Short mmCIF file of C-alpha atoms in Angstrom, two decimals:
data_model
loop_
_atom_site.label_atom_id
_atom_site.label_comp_id
_atom_site.label_asym_id
_atom_site.label_seq_id
_atom_site.Cartn_x
_atom_site.Cartn_y
_atom_site.Cartn_z
CA MET K 1 1.20 -10.14 16.16
CA LYS K 2 -0.79 -12.13 18.66
CA ASP K 3 -4.18 -13.74 18.10
CA LEU K 4 -5.84 -11.32 20.53
CA ASP K 5 -4.39 -8.31 18.68
CA TRP K 6 -6.69 -9.06 15.75
CA ASN K 7 -9.67 -8.31 18.05
CA LYS K 8 -8.43 -4.70 18.25
CA ILE K 9 -8.65 -4.24 14.47
CA LYS K 10 -11.90 -2.87 13.07
CA TYR K 11 -11.79 -3.48 9.31
CA PHE K 12 -9.54 -6.51 8.81
CA LYS K 13 -9.69 -10.11 9.94
CA LYS K 14 -6.97 -12.60 10.74
CA THR K 15 -8.45 -14.91 8.08
CA GLU K 16 -7.67 -12.58 5.15
CA LYS K 17 -4.74 -13.26 2.79
CA TRP K 18 -1.96 -12.14 5.14
CA GLY K 19 0.19 -15.21 4.48
CA ASP K 20 0.95 -15.86 8.14
CA PRO K 21 -1.30 -13.44 10.07
CA LEU K 22 0.81 -13.85 13.21
CA ALA K 23 3.88 -12.67 11.26
CA MET K 24 2.24 -9.29 10.61
CA ASP K 25 3.37 -6.20 12.52
CA PHE K 26 0.63 -4.95 14.85
CA SER K 27 1.48 -1.25 14.48
CA PHE K 28 1.38 -1.62 10.68
CA ILE K 29 -2.02 -3.36 10.77
CA LYS K 30 -3.36 -0.62 13.07
CA LYS K 31 -2.16 2.03 10.59
CA LEU K 32 -3.64 0.08 7.66
CA ASP K 33 -6.90 -0.15 9.62
CA GLN K 34 -6.84 3.63 10.11
CA PHE K 35 -6.14 4.06 6.38
CA ARG K 36 -9.15 1.87 5.55
CA GLY K 37 -11.37 3.95 7.84
CA GLU K 38 -10.22 7.24 6.35
CA ILE K 39 -10.75 6.28 2.72
CA GLN K 40 -14.14 4.73 3.58
CA ASN K 41 -13.69 2.09 0.93
CA ALA K 42 -13.58 -1.67 1.40
CA ILE K 43 -10.21 -3.30 0.73
CA SER K 44 -9.38 -6.80 -0.50
CA ILE K 45 -5.99 -7.97 0.79
CA HIS K 46 -3.82 -9.80 -1.75
CA CYS K 47 -0.89 -10.54 0.54
CA GLY K 48 1.02 -9.57 3.62
CA TYR K 49 3.87 -11.80 4.76
CA GLU K 50 5.21 -14.06 2.02
CA LYS K 51 8.33 -16.14 1.45
CA SER K 52 8.60 -15.60 -2.32
CA GLY K 53 7.10 -13.83 -5.33
CA HIS K 54 8.44 -10.31 -4.80
CA VAL K 55 11.71 -8.42 -5.42
CA GLY K 56 14.70 -9.68 -3.46
CA ASN K 57 14.59 -7.04 -0.72
CA SER K 58 10.80 -7.03 -0.39
CA GLN K 59 9.21 -5.83 2.81
CA HIS K 60 6.86 -8.83 2.48
CA TYR K 61 9.71 -11.16 3.53
CA LEU K 62 10.42 -9.55 6.90
CA ILE K 63 9.07 -10.70 10.25
CA PRO K 64 7.32 -8.84 11.66
CA CYS K 65 5.90 -7.96 8.27
CA SER K 66 4.87 -4.36 7.75
CA ALA K 67 3.70 -4.59 4.12
CA ALA K 68 0.46 -5.36 2.34
CA ASP K 69 -0.78 -5.46 -1.24
CA PHE K 70 -4.46 -4.91 -1.89
CA HIS K 71 -7.09 -3.49 -4.19
CA LEU K 72 -10.12 -1.38 -3.45
CA ILE K 73 -13.56 -2.92 -3.75
CA ASP K 74 -15.94 -0.84 -5.87
CA TYR K 75 -13.40 2.02 -6.23
CA LYS K 76 -15.29 4.71 -4.33
CA VAL K 77 -12.09 6.78 -4.12
CA SER K 78 -9.52 7.67 -6.76
CA PRO K 79 -5.92 6.41 -6.82
CA LEU K 80 -4.86 9.97 -6.03
CA GLN K 81 -7.03 9.99 -2.88
CA VAL K 82 -5.49 6.66 -1.90
CA TYR K 83 -2.03 8.11 -2.35
CA PHE K 84 -2.76 11.31 -0.40
CA THR K 85 -4.30 9.39 2.49
CA ALA K 86 -1.37 6.96 2.67
CA GLU K 87 1.04 9.88 2.55
CA LYS K 88 -0.85 11.74 5.29
CA LEU K 89 -0.74 8.67 7.56
CA GLY K 90 3.02 8.35 7.08
CA PHE K 91 3.50 5.08 5.21
CA ASN K 92 7.16 4.81 4.18
CA GLY K 93 6.47 2.73 1.07
CA ILE K 94 3.64 3.52 -1.35
CA GLY K 95 3.32 1.72 -4.67
CA LEU K 96 0.50 2.12 -7.18
CA TYR K 97 -0.19 -0.45 -9.88
CA PRO K 98 -2.78 0.72 -12.42
CA ASN K 99 -3.35 -2.75 -13.94
CA ASN K 100 -5.36 -1.29 -16.84
CA GLY K 101 -7.66 0.70 -14.59
CA ASN K 102 -8.06 -1.92 -11.82
CA TRP K 103 -5.70 -0.31 -9.32
CA PHE K 104 -3.63 -2.38 -6.89
CA VAL K 105 -1.83 -0.72 -4.00
CA HIS K 106 1.25 -1.59 -1.93
CA LEU K 107 1.74 0.06 1.47
CA ASP K 108 4.54 -0.57 3.95
CA ASN K 109 6.24 0.81 7.03
CA ARG K 110 9.81 0.03 5.96
CA LYS K 111 12.50 1.21 8.34
CA LEU K 112 14.39 4.20 6.97
CA GLU K 113 17.96 5.15 7.75
CA ILE K 114 18.73 8.78 8.59
CA GLY K 115 18.45 10.78 5.39
CA GLN K 116 16.89 7.91 3.42
CA LYS K 117 13.91 8.93 1.31
CA LYS K 118 10.54 7.24 1.49
CA ALA K 119 9.80 4.83 -1.38
CA ARG K 120 7.20 5.99 -3.91
CA TRP K 121 6.55 4.25 -7.21
CA ILE K 122 4.06 3.51 -9.94
CA ARG K 123 4.12 0.59 -12.32
CA ASN K 124 2.94 1.80 -15.70
CA ASN K 125 0.84 -0.22 -18.12
CA SER K 126 4.00 -1.39 -19.89
CA GLY K 127 5.15 -3.01 -16.62
CA ASP K 128 7.94 -0.49 -15.91
CA TYR K 129 8.48 0.66 -12.33
CA VAL K 130 8.86 4.42 -12.05
CA SER K 131 10.05 5.93 -8.75
CA PHE K 132 9.16 9.43 -7.60
CA SER K 133 9.80 11.68 -4.66
CA ASP K 134 6.68 12.45 -2.67
CA LYS K 135 6.81 16.15 -3.65
CA GLU K 136 7.19 15.27 -7.35
CA PHE K 137 4.23 12.91 -7.13
CA PHE K 138 2.00 15.49 -5.45
CA LYS K 139 2.83 18.20 -7.97
CA ASN K 140 2.86 16.14 -11.14
CA PHE K 141 0.33 13.31 -10.92
CA ALA K 142 -1.50 14.32 -14.11
CA ASP K 143 1.77 14.63 -16.04
CA ILE K 144 2.98 11.32 -14.63
CA GLN K 145 -0.22 9.65 -15.84
CA LYS K 146 0.34 10.90 -19.39
CA LYS K 147 4.10 10.41 -19.52
CA TYR K 148 4.07 6.84 -18.25
CA ASP K 149 0.83 5.65 -19.87
CA ILE K 150 -1.13 5.22 -16.65
CA ILE K 151 -4.87 4.62 -16.86
CA THR K 152 -7.08 5.74 -13.98
CA VAL K 153 -10.67 4.98 -13.12
#
């Protein structure tokens, strides 16, 4: 991403916690900016591009980086609304981290091979990562919350 590209972004600034803001993928940041506008809720970025601190094949390690972790400020929308909006906009990776009611979110635009499923997961309050298909998530969010001890706000 170039310095001037950041001027085309409405809701985010180059100075946020992107790691290296010039390592971020412009099309991903534009989609994240659209996501932010649609949910109408301020977002605090935790990280974008990083060199360590994630699973071995993390999207955060790639350049250009098309991944971001964040939390919502003031939680004006529910985690389910966050998920549906991210799904609607076509993010290939969506992770929800309830963190005892203080939800964190991971979104990415990972490249998918033909036939490869999009990545969807929740980390429950015990710290276990639970993967789901997008259809299963849509149909069973309430059951998933109960089964995997997930607290919502």
